[in-house]
XYZ file of C-alpha atoms in Angstrom:
752
model
C -8.000 -18.469 27.402
C -5.063 -16.192 26.674
C -2.910 -14.243 29.050
C -4.533 -11.168 30.603
C -3.268 -7.715 29.623
C -1.135 -5.945 32.222
C -2.221 -2.332 32.612
C 0.384 0.196 33.644
C -2.057 1.740 36.103
C -2.050 -1.517 38.096
C 1.649 -1.023 38.834
C 0.743 1.803 41.190
C -1.940 -0.226 42.944
C 0.229 -3.374 43.219
C -2.854 -5.420 44.052
C -2.853 -9.197 44.662
C -4.781 -9.682 41.415
C -2.084 -7.768 39.556
C 0.595 -9.982 41.099
C -1.314 -13.110 40.037
C -1.614 -11.866 36.457
C 2.084 -11.070 36.491
C 2.896 -14.587 37.717
C 0.959 -16.129 34.824
C 3.109 -14.144 32.384
C 6.288 -15.205 34.197
C 5.288 -18.887 34.080
C 4.669 -18.645 30.335
C 8.105 -17.080 29.841
C 9.783 -19.923 31.766
C 7.966 -22.491 29.631
C 9.012 -20.712 26.452
C 12.610 -20.478 27.601
C 12.877 -24.257 28.189
C 11.332 -25.055 24.822
C 13.722 -22.747 22.944
C 16.696 -24.296 24.739
C 15.743 -27.814 23.568
C 14.979 -26.593 20.071
C 18.419 -24.992 19.747
C 20.109 -28.208 20.895
C 18.277 -30.346 18.314
C 18.899 -27.800 15.565
C 22.648 -27.756 16.176
C 22.772 -31.571 16.003
C 20.969 -31.521 12.660
C 23.324 -28.893 11.223
C 26.380 -30.878 12.357
C 25.114 -34.002 10.557
C 24.515 -32.013 7.370
C 28.056 -30.616 7.521
C 29.568 -34.116 7.784
C 27.656 -35.295 4.717
C 28.635 -32.203 2.761
C 32.331 -32.648 3.597
C 32.390 -36.181 2.202
C 30.700 -35.182 -1.068
C 32.781 -32.042 -1.508
C 36.052 -33.978 -1.197
C 35.073 -36.092 -4.199
C 33.971 -33.032 -6.190
C 37.200 -31.066 -5.556
C 39.216 -33.302 -7.922
C 36.903 -32.229 -10.786
C 37.388 -28.533 -10.038
C 41.200 -28.511 -10.363
C 41.098 -28.103 -14.121
C 39.618 -24.834 -15.469
C 38.998 -24.774 -19.205
C 39.638 -21.433 -20.905
C 39.339 -20.477 -24.551
C 41.753 -18.141 -26.328
C 40.267 -14.876 -27.511
C 37.130 -12.987 -26.686
C 34.713 -15.079 -28.717
C 33.811 -18.721 -28.914
C 32.218 -20.891 -31.537
C 29.160 -22.896 -30.725
C 31.269 -26.000 -30.293
C 33.736 -24.242 -27.977
C 30.881 -22.885 -25.912
C 29.409 -26.356 -25.729
C 32.745 -27.826 -24.623
C 33.300 -25.127 -22.009
C 29.830 -25.526 -20.584
C 30.025 -29.319 -20.706
C 33.365 -29.484 -18.907
C 32.243 -26.907 -16.397
C 29.038 -28.769 -15.752
C 30.880 -32.096 -15.622
C 33.426 -30.761 -13.170
C 31.245 -28.662 -10.979
C 27.839 -30.316 -10.833
C 28.568 -31.895 -7.474
C 30.395 -28.779 -6.312
C 27.396 -26.625 -7.150
C 25.136 -28.976 -5.296
C 27.347 -28.871 -2.217
C 27.693 -25.106 -2.503
C 23.954 -24.885 -2.263
C 24.014 -27.243 0.701
C 26.696 -25.086 2.356
C 24.611 -21.980 1.837
C 21.662 -23.811 3.268
C 23.710 -24.858 6.330
C 25.109 -21.353 6.821
C 21.687 -19.861 6.431
C 20.303 -22.454 8.825
C 22.604 -21.135 11.525
C 21.681 -17.547 10.658
C 17.962 -18.008 10.229
C 17.303 -20.687 12.865
C 19.908 -20.913 15.629
C 20.998 -17.297 15.936
C 17.480 -15.787 16.000
C 16.371 -18.269 18.654
C 19.497 -17.715 20.745
C 19.202 -13.963 20.298
C 15.570 -14.018 21.357
C 16.411 -16.142 24.364
C 19.346 -14.003 25.445
C 18.119 -10.543 24.571
C 14.434 -10.868 25.341
C 13.837 -13.634 27.873
C 17.098 -12.975 29.739
C 16.292 -9.271 29.794
C 12.886 -10.102 31.225
C 14.526 -12.247 33.909
C 16.938 -9.461 34.813
C 14.016 -7.070 34.990
C 12.261 -9.533 37.303
C 15.291 -9.699 39.614
C 15.421 -5.943 39.735
C 11.688 -5.782 40.329
C 11.840 -8.326 43.181
C 14.775 -6.494 44.735
C 12.993 -3.143 44.601
C 9.830 -4.737 45.982
C 11.721 -6.098 48.971
C 13.518 -2.796 49.476
C 10.340 -0.756 49.250
C 8.414 -3.011 51.639
C 11.277 -2.918 54.154
C 11.622 0.852 54.051
C 7.865 1.275 54.310
C 7.602 -1.001 57.354
C 10.514 0.743 59.010
C 8.997 4.124 58.276
C 5.606 3.177 59.667
C 7.245 1.950 62.890
C 8.687 5.389 63.628
C 7.324 7.031 66.731
C 5.282 10.164 66.331
C 7.306 11.691 69.166
C 10.372 11.992 66.964
C 11.529 15.411 65.950
C 9.727 17.056 63.078
C 12.906 17.335 60.988
C 13.655 13.663 61.457
C 10.141 12.671 60.411
C 10.246 14.958 57.393
C 13.516 13.408 56.242
C 12.056 9.916 56.664
C 9.016 10.884 54.568
C 11.229 12.122 51.745
C 13.242 8.917 51.821
C 10.104 6.788 51.547
C 8.787 8.900 48.675
C 12.030 8.461 46.736
C 12.034 4.694 47.273
C 8.345 4.466 46.293
C 8.867 6.458 43.085
C 11.807 4.285 42.081
C 9.764 1.157 42.768
C 6.954 2.399 40.508
C 9.425 3.123 37.696
C 10.982 -0.330 37.951
C 7.504 -1.896 38.030
C 6.410 -0.063 34.868
C 9.573 -1.094 33.009
C 9.148 -4.719 34.061
C 5.501 -4.887 32.963
C 6.421 -3.312 29.642
C 9.222 -5.808 29.061
C 7.104 -8.831 30.004
C 4.335 -7.909 27.560
C 6.844 -7.065 24.855
C 8.429 -10.526 25.104
C 5.014 -12.227 25.049
C 4.095 -10.434 21.831
C 7.481 -10.919 20.176
C 7.473 -14.679 20.594
C 4.407 -14.967 18.342
C 6.463 -14.074 15.280
C 10.102 -14.515 16.336
C 9.350 -18.179 17.085
C 7.715 -19.480 13.923
C 9.506 -17.233 11.440
C 12.981 -18.867 11.915
C 11.487 -22.350 11.461
C 9.717 -21.278 8.296
C 12.928 -19.783 6.901
C 14.848 -22.990 7.697
C 12.320 -25.167 5.859
C 12.415 -22.807 2.899
C 16.184 -23.298 2.751
C 15.740 -27.079 2.616
C 13.197 -26.799 -0.190
C 15.509 -24.501 -2.135
C 18.386 -26.982 -1.831
C 16.347 -29.938 -3.088
C 14.919 -27.929 -5.951
C 18.416 -26.815 -6.935
C 19.581 -30.421 -7.121
C 16.622 -31.320 -9.318
C 17.433 -28.519 -11.755
C 21.102 -29.525 -11.919
C 20.162 -33.110 -12.750
C 18.011 -31.991 -15.673
C 20.647 -29.656 -17.097
C 23.449 -32.184 -16.824
C 22.161 -34.541 -19.539
C 21.952 -31.815 -22.178
C 25.660 -30.943 -22.003
C 26.830 -34.539 -21.959
C 25.179 -35.464 -25.263
C 27.098 -33.291 -27.757
C 30.495 -33.305 -26.061
C 32.307 -35.706 -28.429
C 31.149 -34.014 -31.646
C 32.021 -30.573 -30.337
C 35.585 -31.653 -29.506
C 36.181 -32.945 -33.039
C 34.766 -29.839 -34.718
C 36.770 -27.528 -32.490
C 40.020 -29.313 -33.275
C 39.452 -28.831 -37.027
C 38.753 -25.088 -36.713
C 41.360 -24.305 -34.107
C 44.150 -23.031 -36.357
C 42.037 -20.670 -38.421
C 40.400 -19.253 -35.360
C 43.751 -18.599 -33.732
C 44.938 -16.757 -36.825
C 41.922 -14.474 -36.780
C 42.450 -13.663 -33.140
C 46.092 -12.873 -33.674
C 45.157 -10.573 -36.552
C 42.705 -8.704 -34.389
C 45.280 -8.330 -31.632
C 47.813 -6.870 -34.045
C 45.298 -4.283 -35.215
C 44.612 -3.220 -31.659
C 48.336 -2.862 -30.962
C 48.875 -0.751 -34.069
C 46.114 1.738 -33.033
C 46.140 1.879 -29.228
C 44.730 5.429 -29.065
C 41.971 4.963 -31.585
C 38.551 5.751 -30.144
C 35.297 7.124 -31.298
C 35.071 10.909 -30.867
C 32.022 12.403 -29.177
C 29.635 14.206 -31.502
C 28.872 17.902 -30.924
C 25.203 16.936 -30.523
C 25.912 14.483 -27.697
C 27.078 14.854 -24.096
C 27.954 11.946 -21.865
C 29.661 11.315 -18.543
C 29.050 10.612 -14.878
C 26.420 12.560 -12.912
C 25.140 12.202 -9.363
C 21.325 12.160 -9.149
C 19.404 13.067 -5.984
C 17.015 10.233 -5.064
C 14.789 9.510 -2.097
C 15.180 6.011 -0.709
C 13.490 4.852 2.510
C 12.627 8.437 3.496
C 16.290 9.487 3.144
C 17.706 11.597 0.319
C 20.858 10.166 -1.221
C 23.058 10.924 -4.231
C 23.359 8.035 -6.682
C 26.016 7.835 -9.376
C 24.783 7.366 -12.972
C 26.489 7.320 -16.344
C 24.354 9.710 -18.403
C 24.134 10.292 -22.140
C 22.247 13.150 -23.809
C 21.332 13.211 -27.510
C 20.323 16.679 -28.587
C 18.320 15.701 -31.640
C 15.571 13.699 -29.873
C 16.340 15.457 -26.552
C 16.641 12.072 -24.889
C 18.546 11.578 -21.632
C 19.729 8.050 -20.817
C 20.947 7.090 -17.339
C 22.660 3.850 -16.313
C 23.352 3.076 -12.657
C 27.065 2.260 -12.465
C 29.721 2.633 -9.785
C 33.255 1.387 -10.550
C 34.045 1.121 -6.834
C 31.368 -1.536 -6.294
C 32.902 -3.936 -8.806
C 31.399 -2.328 -11.873
C 27.908 -3.786 -11.543
C 25.608 -2.112 -14.057
C 21.993 -1.334 -13.285
C 19.003 -1.023 -15.595
C 18.895 1.732 -18.188
C 16.481 4.639 -17.671
C 15.607 7.278 -20.231
C 13.328 10.294 -20.591
C 12.659 13.182 -22.948
C 14.134 16.476 -21.721
C 11.723 19.351 -21.174
C 13.946 21.958 -19.534
C 17.268 22.413 -17.754
C 17.851 25.018 -15.034
C 20.987 25.834 -13.082
C 20.617 25.327 -9.351
C 21.669 28.256 -7.164
C 24.303 27.443 -4.562
C 22.234 28.891 -1.703
C 19.293 26.611 -2.543
C 21.171 23.332 -2.038
C 24.106 22.085 -0.014
C 25.941 20.494 -2.950
C 27.926 22.318 -5.628
C 27.693 22.073 -9.427
C 23.977 21.172 -9.365
C 21.269 21.707 -11.947
C 17.611 20.677 -12.293
C 16.036 18.982 -15.296
C 12.370 18.386 -16.063
C 11.133 15.543 -18.241
C 8.242 15.381 -20.670
C 7.315 11.795 -19.755
C 7.869 11.660 -15.995
C 6.644 13.850 -13.106
C 8.716 16.018 -10.804
C 12.106 17.677 -10.985
C 15.360 15.695 -11.190
C 18.320 17.292 -9.410
C 21.738 16.366 -10.820
C 25.289 17.151 -9.733
C 28.112 17.479 -12.233
C 31.732 16.629 -11.473
C 32.926 20.245 -11.712
C 31.805 23.728 -12.660
C 33.174 23.209 -16.165
C 31.363 19.900 -16.432
C 28.094 21.559 -15.383
C 28.607 24.273 -17.992
C 29.076 21.673 -20.724
C 25.962 19.786 -19.672
C 23.859 22.961 -19.553
C 25.129 24.110 -22.944
C 24.259 20.747 -24.440
C 20.787 20.840 -22.846
C 20.143 24.527 -23.611
C 19.986 25.273 -19.879
C 18.779 28.538 -18.355
C 19.210 30.500 -15.158
C 16.798 29.770 -12.267
C 13.562 31.712 -11.663
C 11.872 31.182 -8.325
C 8.177 31.643 -7.605
C 7.769 33.149 -4.164
C 3.979 33.273 -4.234
C 3.221 30.060 -2.367
C -0.195 28.976 -1.387
C -0.360 28.014 2.280
C -4.049 27.319 2.480
C -4.760 24.941 5.340
C -6.679 21.762 4.846
C -10.234 21.805 6.130
C -11.812 19.245 8.369
C -12.982 16.127 6.521
C -16.660 15.268 6.886
C -19.050 12.568 5.672
C -20.845 14.982 3.345
C -21.401 15.242 -0.404
C -17.890 16.536 -0.949
C -16.440 13.673 1.057
C -18.397 11.056 -0.905
C -17.441 12.623 -4.241
C -13.781 12.810 -3.288
C -13.718 9.170 -2.169
C -15.469 7.997 -5.344
C -13.097 10.018 -7.462
C -10.028 8.637 -5.685
C -11.304 5.044 -5.794
C -12.059 5.309 -9.506
C -8.527 6.551 -10.165
C -6.983 3.708 -8.159
C -9.083 1.028 -9.862
C -8.478 2.321 -13.385
C -4.836 3.350 -13.088
C -3.034 1.271 -10.501
C -5.029 -1.571 -9.023
C -2.223 -3.986 -9.994
C 0.543 -1.838 -8.500
C 2.546 -3.785 -5.928
C 2.219 -2.657 -2.330
C -1.019 -0.775 -3.000
C -2.055 1.088 0.198
C 1.094 -0.161 1.964
C 3.510 2.212 0.238
C 2.944 5.731 1.560
C 3.018 8.830 -0.595
C 4.875 12.057 0.058
C 2.991 13.877 2.825
C 3.156 17.292 1.157
C 1.669 15.903 -2.065
C -1.057 14.083 -0.136
C -2.022 17.280 1.696
C -2.041 19.232 -1.541
C -4.246 16.677 -3.302
C -6.781 16.583 -0.456
C -6.832 20.362 -0.205
C -7.571 20.738 -3.926
C -10.060 17.859 -4.124
C -12.121 18.996 -1.112
C -12.255 22.648 -2.105
C -15.468 23.290 -4.112
C -13.609 25.935 -6.126
C -10.821 23.636 -7.292
C -12.280 20.116 -7.123
C -13.352 20.140 -10.768
C -9.808 21.034 -11.866
C -8.179 18.024 -10.211
C -7.293 15.547 -12.949
C -6.160 12.297 -11.340
C -5.036 10.963 -14.716
C -2.180 13.454 -14.568
C 1.297 12.021 -13.860
C 1.533 14.572 -11.060
C -0.648 12.359 -8.866
C 1.017 9.014 -8.284
C -1.076 6.059 -7.174
C 0.651 6.030 -3.784
C -0.343 9.696 -3.347
C -3.999 8.896 -4.091
C -4.123 5.855 -1.798
C -2.461 7.839 0.996
C -5.063 10.563 0.495
C -7.832 7.979 0.961
C -6.284 6.747 4.214
C -5.621 10.294 5.436
C -9.208 11.352 4.762
C -10.508 8.433 6.842
C -8.038 9.184 9.637
C -8.956 12.881 9.963
C -12.696 12.277 10.234
C -14.027 13.628 13.563
C -14.816 10.044 14.603
C -13.745 6.712 13.085
C -15.905 5.468 10.246
C -17.177 2.559 12.352
C -17.812 4.948 15.310
C -16.581 4.950 18.885
C -20.008 3.711 19.999
C -19.662 0.298 18.316
C -15.875 -0.051 18.485
C -15.917 -2.420 21.447
C -18.848 -4.349 19.956
C -16.939 -5.023 16.740
C -13.896 -6.170 18.731
C -16.064 -8.455 20.846
C -17.592 -9.942 17.705
C -14.139 -10.669 16.252
C -13.202 -12.568 19.418
C -16.053 -15.076 19.066
C -15.013 -18.709 18.729
C -17.476 -19.571 15.966
C -16.469 -18.002 12.605
C -20.068 -17.934 11.384
C -21.145 -16.181 14.572
C -18.505 -13.524 13.973
C -19.850 -12.778 10.511
C -23.453 -12.699 11.751
C -22.670 -10.310 14.600
C -20.571 -7.982 12.456
C -23.344 -8.093 9.831
C -25.833 -6.861 12.426
C -23.466 -4.205 13.796
C -22.816 -2.731 10.355
C -26.532 -2.104 9.893
C -26.664 -0.289 13.237
C -24.170 2.290 12.013
C -25.426 5.733 10.992
C -26.611 5.855 7.396
C -23.725 7.941 6.025
C -21.140 5.865 7.856
C -22.616 2.655 6.481
C -22.732 4.037 2.928
C -19.127 5.215 3.062
C -18.046 1.897 4.606
C -19.832 -0.011 1.829
C -18.129 2.127 -0.813
C -14.709 1.547 0.741
C -15.098 -2.188 1.420
C -16.377 -2.878 -2.087
C -13.257 -1.163 -3.412
C -10.972 -3.104 -1.051
C -12.594 -6.344 -2.203
C -11.713 -5.405 -5.762
C -8.140 -4.646 -4.669
C -7.883 -8.016 -2.921
C -9.109 -9.813 -6.037
C -5.907 -8.604 -7.775
C -3.612 -9.765 -4.979
C -1.551 -11.923 -7.332
C -0.407 -8.706 -9.004
C -0.492 -6.098 -6.201
C 0.437 -8.532 -3.377
C -2.316 -7.003 -1.205
C -4.281 -9.910 0.200
C -7.313 -9.524 2.447
C -5.052 -9.959 5.474
C -2.697 -7.218 4.264
C -5.597 -4.825 3.707
C -6.871 -5.630 7.199
C -3.520 -4.601 8.657
C -3.630 -1.316 6.739
C -7.244 -0.292 7.424
C -8.010 -1.944 10.789
C -6.493 0.779 13.008
C -7.983 3.494 10.777
C -11.600 2.301 10.693
C -11.727 1.101 14.336
C -9.384 3.391 16.221
C -10.154 3.415 19.979
C -11.281 6.543 21.803
C -8.730 5.978 24.575
C -5.293 4.487 24.016
C -4.482 1.812 26.578
C -2.367 -1.317 26.604
C -5.475 -3.449 26.253
C -6.587 -1.378 23.235
C -3.219 -1.843 21.597
C -3.484 -5.591 22.122
C -6.847 -5.502 20.297
C -5.374 -4.162 17.055
C -5.184 -7.670 15.659
C -8.920 -8.051 16.180
C -9.549 -4.754 14.403
C -7.734 -6.255 11.442
C -9.944 -9.366 11.649
C -13.078 -7.207 11.512
C -11.881 -5.539 8.301
C -10.966 -8.935 6.835
C -14.497 -10.204 7.526
C -16.016 -7.093 5.951
C -13.974 -7.572 2.772
C -14.460 -11.325 2.500
C -18.245 -11.205 3.123
C -19.022 -7.718 1.785
C -21.883 -8.829 -0.475
C -23.741 -10.579 2.332
C -23.045 -7.853 4.905
C -24.070 -4.854 2.821
C -26.699 -6.240 0.439
C -28.666 -8.353 2.928
C -30.442 -6.783 5.904
C -29.896 -8.985 8.984
C -32.870 -10.490 10.775
C -31.664 -9.196 14.142
C -29.869 -5.948 13.389
C -30.564 -4.491 16.774
C -34.065 -5.814 17.572
C -37.516 -4.604 16.548
C -36.706 -0.959 17.051
C -33.771 -1.136 14.723
C -35.772 -3.082 12.124
C -38.400 -0.413 12.206
C -35.680 2.193 11.845
C -34.256 0.389 8.806
C -37.691 0.230 7.174
C -38.250 3.882 7.899
C -34.874 4.691 6.455
C -35.658 2.776 3.254
C -39.045 4.443 2.925
C -37.540 7.872 3.325
C -34.915 7.040 0.715
C -37.528 5.805 -1.760
C -40.056 8.610 -1.309
C -37.889 11.676 -0.786
C -35.505 12.990 -3.415
C -32.284 14.435 -2.038
C -31.804 18.156 -2.403
C -29.124 19.607 -4.646
C -26.778 20.074 -1.700
C -27.203 16.437 -0.653
C -26.667 14.601 -3.923
C -23.522 14.853 -6.052
C -23.780 15.787 -9.686
C -22.647 12.372 -10.842
C -23.955 9.864 -13.324
C -26.625 7.602 -11.840
C -27.195 4.193 -13.448
C -30.914 3.395 -13.242
C -32.935 0.808 -15.198
C -34.937 1.510 -18.326
C -38.735 1.132 -18.139
C -40.991 0.620 -21.098
C -44.462 2.058 -21.572
C -46.108 -1.373 -21.517
C -44.286 -2.578 -18.434
C -41.656 -4.682 -20.146
C -39.502 -6.809 -17.955
C -36.501 -5.146 -16.431
C -33.099 -6.027 -17.865
C -31.016 -8.315 -15.724
C -28.268 -6.878 -13.590
C -25.654 -8.786 -15.537
C -26.868 -7.369 -18.882
C -26.923 -3.870 -17.453
C -23.417 -4.254 -16.115
C -22.210 -5.448 -19.510
C -23.873 -2.520 -21.262
C -22.607 0.143 -18.859
C -19.296 -1.514 -17.938
C -19.733 -0.199 -14.416
C -19.659 -1.962 -11.103
C -21.997 0.634 -9.728
C -24.874 -0.083 -12.058
C -26.380 -2.773 -9.860
C -30.185 -2.622 -9.864
C -32.940 -3.920 -7.680
C -36.678 -4.053 -7.984
C -37.262 -1.104 -5.667
C -35.921 1.575 -8.035
C -39.106 2.849 -9.721
C -39.583 5.921 -11.875
C -42.450 8.255 -10.817
C -45.555 7.796 -12.904
C -45.334 11.324 -14.252
C -42.074 10.382 -15.913
C -43.056 6.900 -17.011
C -45.627 8.164 -19.458
C -46.135 11.940 -19.424
C -49.149 12.568 -21.594
C -48.883 9.354 -23.506
C -45.163 9.640 -24.203
C -42.822 6.707 -24.177
C -40.634 5.841 -21.267
C -37.679 8.049 -20.385
C -34.626 5.838 -20.189
C -31.916 6.812 -17.799
C -29.239 4.300 -18.611
C -25.946 6.097 -18.385
C -24.386 7.131 -21.626
C -20.695 7.571 -21.185
C -19.656 11.108 -22.227
C -16.764 11.695 -24.504
C -13.542 12.430 -22.652
C -13.135 15.574 -24.717
C -16.654 16.811 -24.140
C -16.688 20.215 -22.381
C -19.448 18.960 -20.131
C -17.726 15.718 -19.213
C -17.428 15.499 -15.438
C -13.886 15.764 -14.130
C -14.565 12.884 -11.773
C -15.639 9.269 -12.458
C -19.205 8.092 -12.835
C -20.573 6.303 -9.754
C -23.967 5.672 -8.296
C -24.966 7.733 -5.279
C -24.770 6.098 -1.827
C -28.524 5.518 -1.928
C -29.753 5.680 -5.489
C -32.197 8.597 -5.575
C -35.433 8.442 -7.516
C -36.185 11.532 -9.541
C -38.714 13.809 -7.914
C -39.189 17.323 -9.128
C -36.833 19.749 -7.438
C -38.606 22.706 -8.926
C -42.188 21.874 -7.963
C -43.876 19.624 -5.428
C -46.810 18.647 -7.690
C -47.241 17.607 -11.291
C -48.376 21.047 -12.516
C -46.138 22.857 -15.000
C -43.519 25.121 -13.525
C -43.948 28.793 -14.269
C -40.471 29.686 -15.470
C -39.022 31.301 -18.553
C -35.565 31.986 -19.869
C -33.650 30.489 -16.918
C -30.591 28.259 -16.655
C -30.927 24.712 -15.284
C -28.492 21.932 -14.504
C -29.084 18.199 -15.012
C -29.123 16.121 -11.851
C -29.330 12.794 -13.706
C -28.581 11.385 -17.137
C -31.292 10.847 -19.746
C -31.342 9.328 -23.211
C -33.945 10.641 -25.612
C -36.411 8.224 -27.236
C -38.081 10.862 -29.430
C -36.678 13.496 -31.737
C -38.316 16.242 -29.654
C -36.385 15.195 -26.534
C -32.803 16.038 -25.550
C -30.183 13.519 -24.451
C -27.802 14.666 -21.732
C -25.571 13.589 -18.872
C -25.447 14.647 -15.247
C -23.982 18.124 -14.855
C -25.176 19.412 -18.254
C -26.259 23.091 -18.192
C -29.322 24.099 -20.271
C -30.062 27.625 -21.484
C -33.418 29.397 -21.906
C -35.344 26.789 -19.901
C -39.092 27.437 -19.707
C -42.355 25.602 -19.188
C -43.589 23.224 -21.874
C -47.082 22.315 -22.988
C -46.299 18.742 -22.069
C -47.089 18.034 -18.382
C -43.936 16.975 -16.471
C -41.627 18.364 -19.167
C -39.617 21.544 -19.654
C -38.232 23.031 -22.828
C -34.618 24.185 -23.049
C -31.675 24.762 -25.357
C -28.510 22.660 -25.476
C -25.745 23.325 -28.016
C -28.097 25.410 -30.146
C -30.795 22.710 -30.225
C -34.119 23.173 -28.438
C -35.942 20.176 -27.057
C -37.884 18.659 -24.163
C -36.284 17.943 -20.766
C -37.859 15.875 -17.950
C -38.841 18.381 -15.264
C -37.810 16.004 -12.478
C -34.292 15.667 -13.865
C -33.100 19.270 -13.520
C -32.690 21.985 -10.949
C -32.683 25.674 -11.746
C -29.569 27.744 -11.173
């Protein structure tokens, strides 16, 4: 049983139970303090022994380091390089080994001793000082209170009033000291969980690094020793001629000291400062930039002579435009903005002077700035679990899985808030949602993942509801791991239908993300840390609720790790008989009632193909291979209405998704996913099987259909038909698509 949480409200009550809970925390701190003290003592003894061993080995290695071999000139033959490396390896192999040991010893003090001493002095000592202050204020408050209560009521009114004020001041100060002490005690208890083990882990890692380094040195040593004798002989024979060549080169350099390559009129190069955002802070970074006018390519190399001349990696982009930056729009002088063809955003650069900026802008064909003052300040609407919300989430998830599922720090690295708000505003607006192209470089993966998290955070209630929040936490605290999964399985199926569908969509995606953790470094535990507080946020923030965050993370981990069992299998005891009946009713309503146009998104639904003679259904694996979609999973309950299976003796109407061409004008601007509950086509234009009395109207496809006869039309979800009217074939309509007239399943369209 762990330590009980100390609520701040108990500080005002100061009950005996509160004092007992406080004592248990104090006893644990004393125990921890003694253990750390012994651990520091043993660690220092170990480090001292390692230093003695290193000193003895280093003394022997120093005699080999006195001689430093250097070659004349700026180039070496293969033999000279072999000699230099051999002598260096011969002379310094032990020194390198002891250098690594020294680093390990120094790091041991930094990563093991100092953190433990710092934790003991700064945290535990601070808690002890807070305890002394708390005990002192307790004694003072009790004494003043007893003295005050012993005052006679016959005293003067002014004297009594003054005594009351004094007691109130002492009481208020006591409460403040009590709150600070409780806060400090709980802070130390939580800190020790990671500030204890982490230094030990770092120390062991240092030992492993040292031993591995020695192993690598031993392997490399033999290679250099083998060819040493031959290389010495060959170098002696070529020495004179090589020296002559070097001397000749030196004479040429002395004769032309000012010779240098002139800069072409089509090229500009020099130092520029580039504005970059690092760790939420804007900073100016010095680059050496080169611009070639012919390909319009800008090359930047991170280089600062003051830092020892260390050169960074080269970056390049194709210039799109260059605009002078007005002085009143930025604090720095000599600035200009450039836009690239192959990277998003605007790059702000600072030249070294006004003349330097002029030269850069002339080389880049720069222009004067033009500012657009017509800014859209449309506020973001409230997120809901509706059709728009489901479509937005599916669209975002598809973009993440196709563009950046291997990106490191996925969902941990936050996007720019303004871009996240803009993306959500456009994606959730029915007028602009179709225009949002997530393949555009404008929308970075971190912007899309932040939009997913923000959407879940701004829901009116958490996705896993306030009602079951405590139940999920209680399930995560169970001792038996299998019992945890079983209880969470049952709780998930008690959630409202839309919440469960959205949770299934999200968890399936997170499972896919976790399966790429070797590339994106986002394990199931990391994803639990990111999404636990979002999906299970408490209705009231208390100290106890904050302490339960780790269990929220465990719930999300269980959902991801066991998502197939939790979402595909209905639990035997998901809330008792009433809930079972509710689940059956929910499934029946899903199977028998087609969603209206406002309830189902115009997306591509993957449903199985039926044959006229009742051929066996294709396996799920075959269907997944043919559609290349994770959302094409089928079960035996998805059945086409009889009017569509064989309308007037016709063949079956297959509905396997045919992927539209990316350039097709009717291609959806969002990815193709199955609906939360796969709908079964039922006529949206008529409630019976009689022909619909319509003529010359427009209709839109709710599902995809592949024609099996020449008289039928093939189409995808979202296709608009012209001149739609009743057909002689029962259950079929006739319409025009791209100038071709053909039959359309009546149940597959809705009139506009």
